[in-house]
């Protein structure tokens, strides 16, 4: 599909990967978000990353209109504990709030610390969802990492629709794959 202002292009892989539908509803991307692991491995929708790459938290750069805007970043695994039986859907890996626009997540307030993804069975999707906050200091930490629900969380804190979503796939690294 041709890039209609670059917008449609971003959403299509999210629909194909069932991120739209299972994690978020359809939305119109309005903020640029770039996620990079280990300084140089950028995350692209649907691409696979190997476990050693995501052992430490990524750098998440956010566009946005200005530094007065505040954003909330959520990272979840909708395939926990396994894609064929995701009864813990979604497993929460990270939440950073109050991130100023035009900066990166390190400028925000980490309310749920980064938990390294550890896929055990099957191919898991790890989804980064960015929301624009109405005001700072308004988003609180959820009670549990398991059975987290991005839609309910967004509703509870008045975050509205996402402004950016990016996801990657990962599976357990086997001895054969390490060679």
mmCIF file of N, CA and C in Angstrom, residues 62 67-73 95-101 103-111 130-140 159:
data_model
loop_
_atom_site.group_PDB
_atom_site.id
_atom_site.type_symbol
_atom_site.label_atom_id
_atom_site.label_comp_id
_atom_site.label_asym_id
_atom_site.label_seq_id
_atom_site.Cartn_x
_atom_site.Cartn_y
_atom_site.Cartn_z
ATOM 1 N N UNK A 62 10.394 9.775 21.348
ATOM 2 C CA UNK A 62 9.038 10.201 21.060
ATOM 3 C C UNK A 62 9.052 11.547 20.361
ATOM 4 N N UNK A 67 7.603 19.864 24.273
ATOM 5 C CA UNK A 67 7.977 19.282 25.560
ATOM 6 C C UNK A 67 6.906 19.451 26.630
ATOM 7 N N UNK A 68 5.902 20.315 26.389
ATOM 8 C CA UNK A 68 4.840 20.490 27.380
ATOM 9 C C UNK A 68 3.851 19.328 27.350
ATOM 10 N N UNK A 69 3.798 18.597 26.240
ATOM 11 C CA UNK A 69 2.928 17.427 26.141
ATOM 12 C C UNK A 69 3.526 16.290 26.965
ATOM 13 N N UNK A 70 2.664 15.455 27.546
ATOM 14 C CA UNK A 70 3.138 14.312 28.329
ATOM 15 C C UNK A 70 2.551 13.032 27.737
ATOM 16 N N UNK A 71 3.355 11.985 27.739
ATOM 17 C CA UNK A 71 2.963 10.708 27.144
ATOM 18 C C UNK A 71 3.155 9.560 28.125
ATOM 19 N N UNK A 72 2.352 8.507 27.933
ATOM 20 C CA UNK A 72 2.494 7.266 28.694
ATOM 21 C C UNK A 72 2.864 6.168 27.713
ATOM 22 N N UNK A 73 3.892 5.400 28.060
ATOM 23 C CA UNK A 73 4.350 4.270 27.258
ATOM 24 C C UNK A 73 4.043 2.987 28.022
ATOM 25 N N UNK A 95 5.840 0.301 32.198
ATOM 26 C CA UNK A 95 5.052 1.528 32.015
ATOM 27 C C UNK A 95 5.905 2.721 32.426
ATOM 28 N N UNK A 96 5.968 3.696 31.535
ATOM 29 C CA UNK A 96 6.631 4.969 31.815
ATOM 30 C C UNK A 96 5.599 6.060 31.539
ATOM 31 N N UNK A 97 5.413 6.980 32.492
ATOM 32 C CA UNK A 97 4.442 8.062 32.317
ATOM 33 C C UNK A 97 5.157 9.411 32.318
ATOM 34 N N UNK A 98 4.407 10.437 32.016
ATOM 35 C CA UNK A 98 4.907 11.816 32.077
ATOM 36 C C UNK A 98 6.160 12.031 31.216
ATOM 37 N N UNK A 99 6.209 11.366 30.061
ATOM 38 C CA UNK A 99 7.345 11.536 29.146
ATOM 39 C C UNK A 99 7.086 12.812 28.341
ATOM 40 N N UNK A 100 7.988 13.787 28.423
ATOM 41 C CA UNK A 100 7.786 15.014 27.631
ATOM 42 C C UNK A 100 7.905 14.712 26.136
ATOM 43 N N UNK A 101 7.058 15.361 25.329
ATOM 44 C CA UNK A 101 7.166 15.212 23.882
ATOM 45 C C UNK A 101 8.552 15.628 23.418
ATOM 46 N N UNK A 103 11.254 13.993 23.439
ATOM 47 C CA UNK A 103 12.374 13.466 24.228
ATOM 48 C C UNK A 103 12.348 11.946 24.128
ATOM 49 N N UNK A 104 12.942 11.271 25.124
ATOM 50 C CA UNK A 104 12.843 9.814 25.152
ATOM 51 C C UNK A 104 12.345 9.377 26.522
ATOM 52 N N UNK A 105 12.009 8.091 26.630
ATOM 53 C CA UNK A 105 11.366 7.554 27.832
ATOM 54 C C UNK A 105 12.189 7.759 29.101
ATOM 55 N N UNK A 106 13.505 7.927 28.966
ATOM 56 C CA UNK A 106 14.330 8.125 30.169
ATOM 57 C C UNK A 106 13.984 9.431 30.885
ATOM 58 N N UNK A 107 13.271 10.332 30.206
ATOM 59 C CA UNK A 107 12.858 11.587 30.825
ATOM 60 C C UNK A 107 11.523 11.449 31.550
ATOM 61 N N UNK A 108 10.895 10.290 31.427
ATOM 62 C CA UNK A 108 9.596 10.065 32.054
ATOM 63 C C UNK A 108 9.738 9.475 33.444
ATOM 64 N N UNK A 109 8.596 9.086 34.007
ATOM 65 C CA UNK A 109 8.515 8.509 35.341
ATOM 66 C C UNK A 109 8.170 7.033 35.176
ATOM 67 N N UNK A 110 9.112 6.154 35.521
ATOM 68 C CA UNK A 110 8.890 4.712 35.382
ATOM 69 C C UNK A 110 8.027 4.248 36.563
ATOM 70 N N UNK A 111 6.770 3.860 36.284
ATOM 71 C CA UNK A 111 5.898 3.424 37.378
ATOM 72 C C UNK A 111 5.807 1.902 37.462
ATOM 73 N N UNK A 130 1.813 3.883 22.858
ATOM 74 C CA UNK A 130 2.047 5.240 23.351
ATOM 75 C C UNK A 130 0.729 6.008 23.372
ATOM 76 N N UNK A 131 0.447 6.638 24.508
ATOM 77 C CA UNK A 131 -0.751 7.460 24.680
ATOM 78 C C UNK A 131 -0.345 8.878 25.040
ATOM 79 N N UNK A 132 -1.125 9.844 24.603
ATOM 80 C CA UNK A 132 -0.920 11.231 25.022
ATOM 81 C C UNK A 132 -1.762 11.453 26.276
ATOM 82 N N UNK A 133 -1.141 11.943 27.336
ATOM 83 C CA UNK A 133 -1.855 12.203 28.583
ATOM 84 C C UNK A 133 -2.534 13.564 28.527
ATOM 85 N N UNK A 134 -3.630 13.692 29.265
ATOM 86 C CA UNK A 134 -4.311 14.992 29.366
ATOM 87 C C UNK A 134 -3.552 15.901 30.321
ATOM 88 N N UNK A 135 -2.943 15.299 31.354
ATOM 89 C CA UNK A 135 -2.183 16.064 32.350
ATOM 90 C C UNK A 135 -1.104 15.168 32.942
ATOM 91 N N UNK A 136 -0.101 15.781 33.562
ATOM 92 C CA UNK A 136 0.972 15.008 34.204
ATOM 93 C C UNK A 136 0.523 14.475 35.562
ATOM 94 N N UNK A 137 1.266 13.491 36.058
ATOM 95 C CA UNK A 137 1.051 12.916 37.396
ATOM 96 C C UNK A 137 -0.355 12.347 37.579
ATOM 97 N N UNK A 138 -0.974 11.869 36.509
ATOM 98 C CA UNK A 138 -2.345 11.372 36.625
ATOM 99 C C UNK A 138 -2.444 9.859 36.463
ATOM 100 N N UNK A 139 -1.394 9.213 35.946
ATOM 101 C CA UNK A 139 -1.444 7.771 35.685
ATOM 102 C C UNK A 139 -0.761 7.031 36.832
ATOM 103 N N UNK A 140 -1.435 6.016 37.354
ATOM 104 C CA UNK A 140 -0.920 5.233 38.484
ATOM 105 C C UNK A 140 -0.584 3.810 38.054
ATOM 106 N N UNK A 159 -6.918 8.153 28.764
ATOM 107 C CA UNK A 159 -5.831 8.320 27.790
ATOM 108 C C UNK A 159 -6.321 8.342 26.344
#
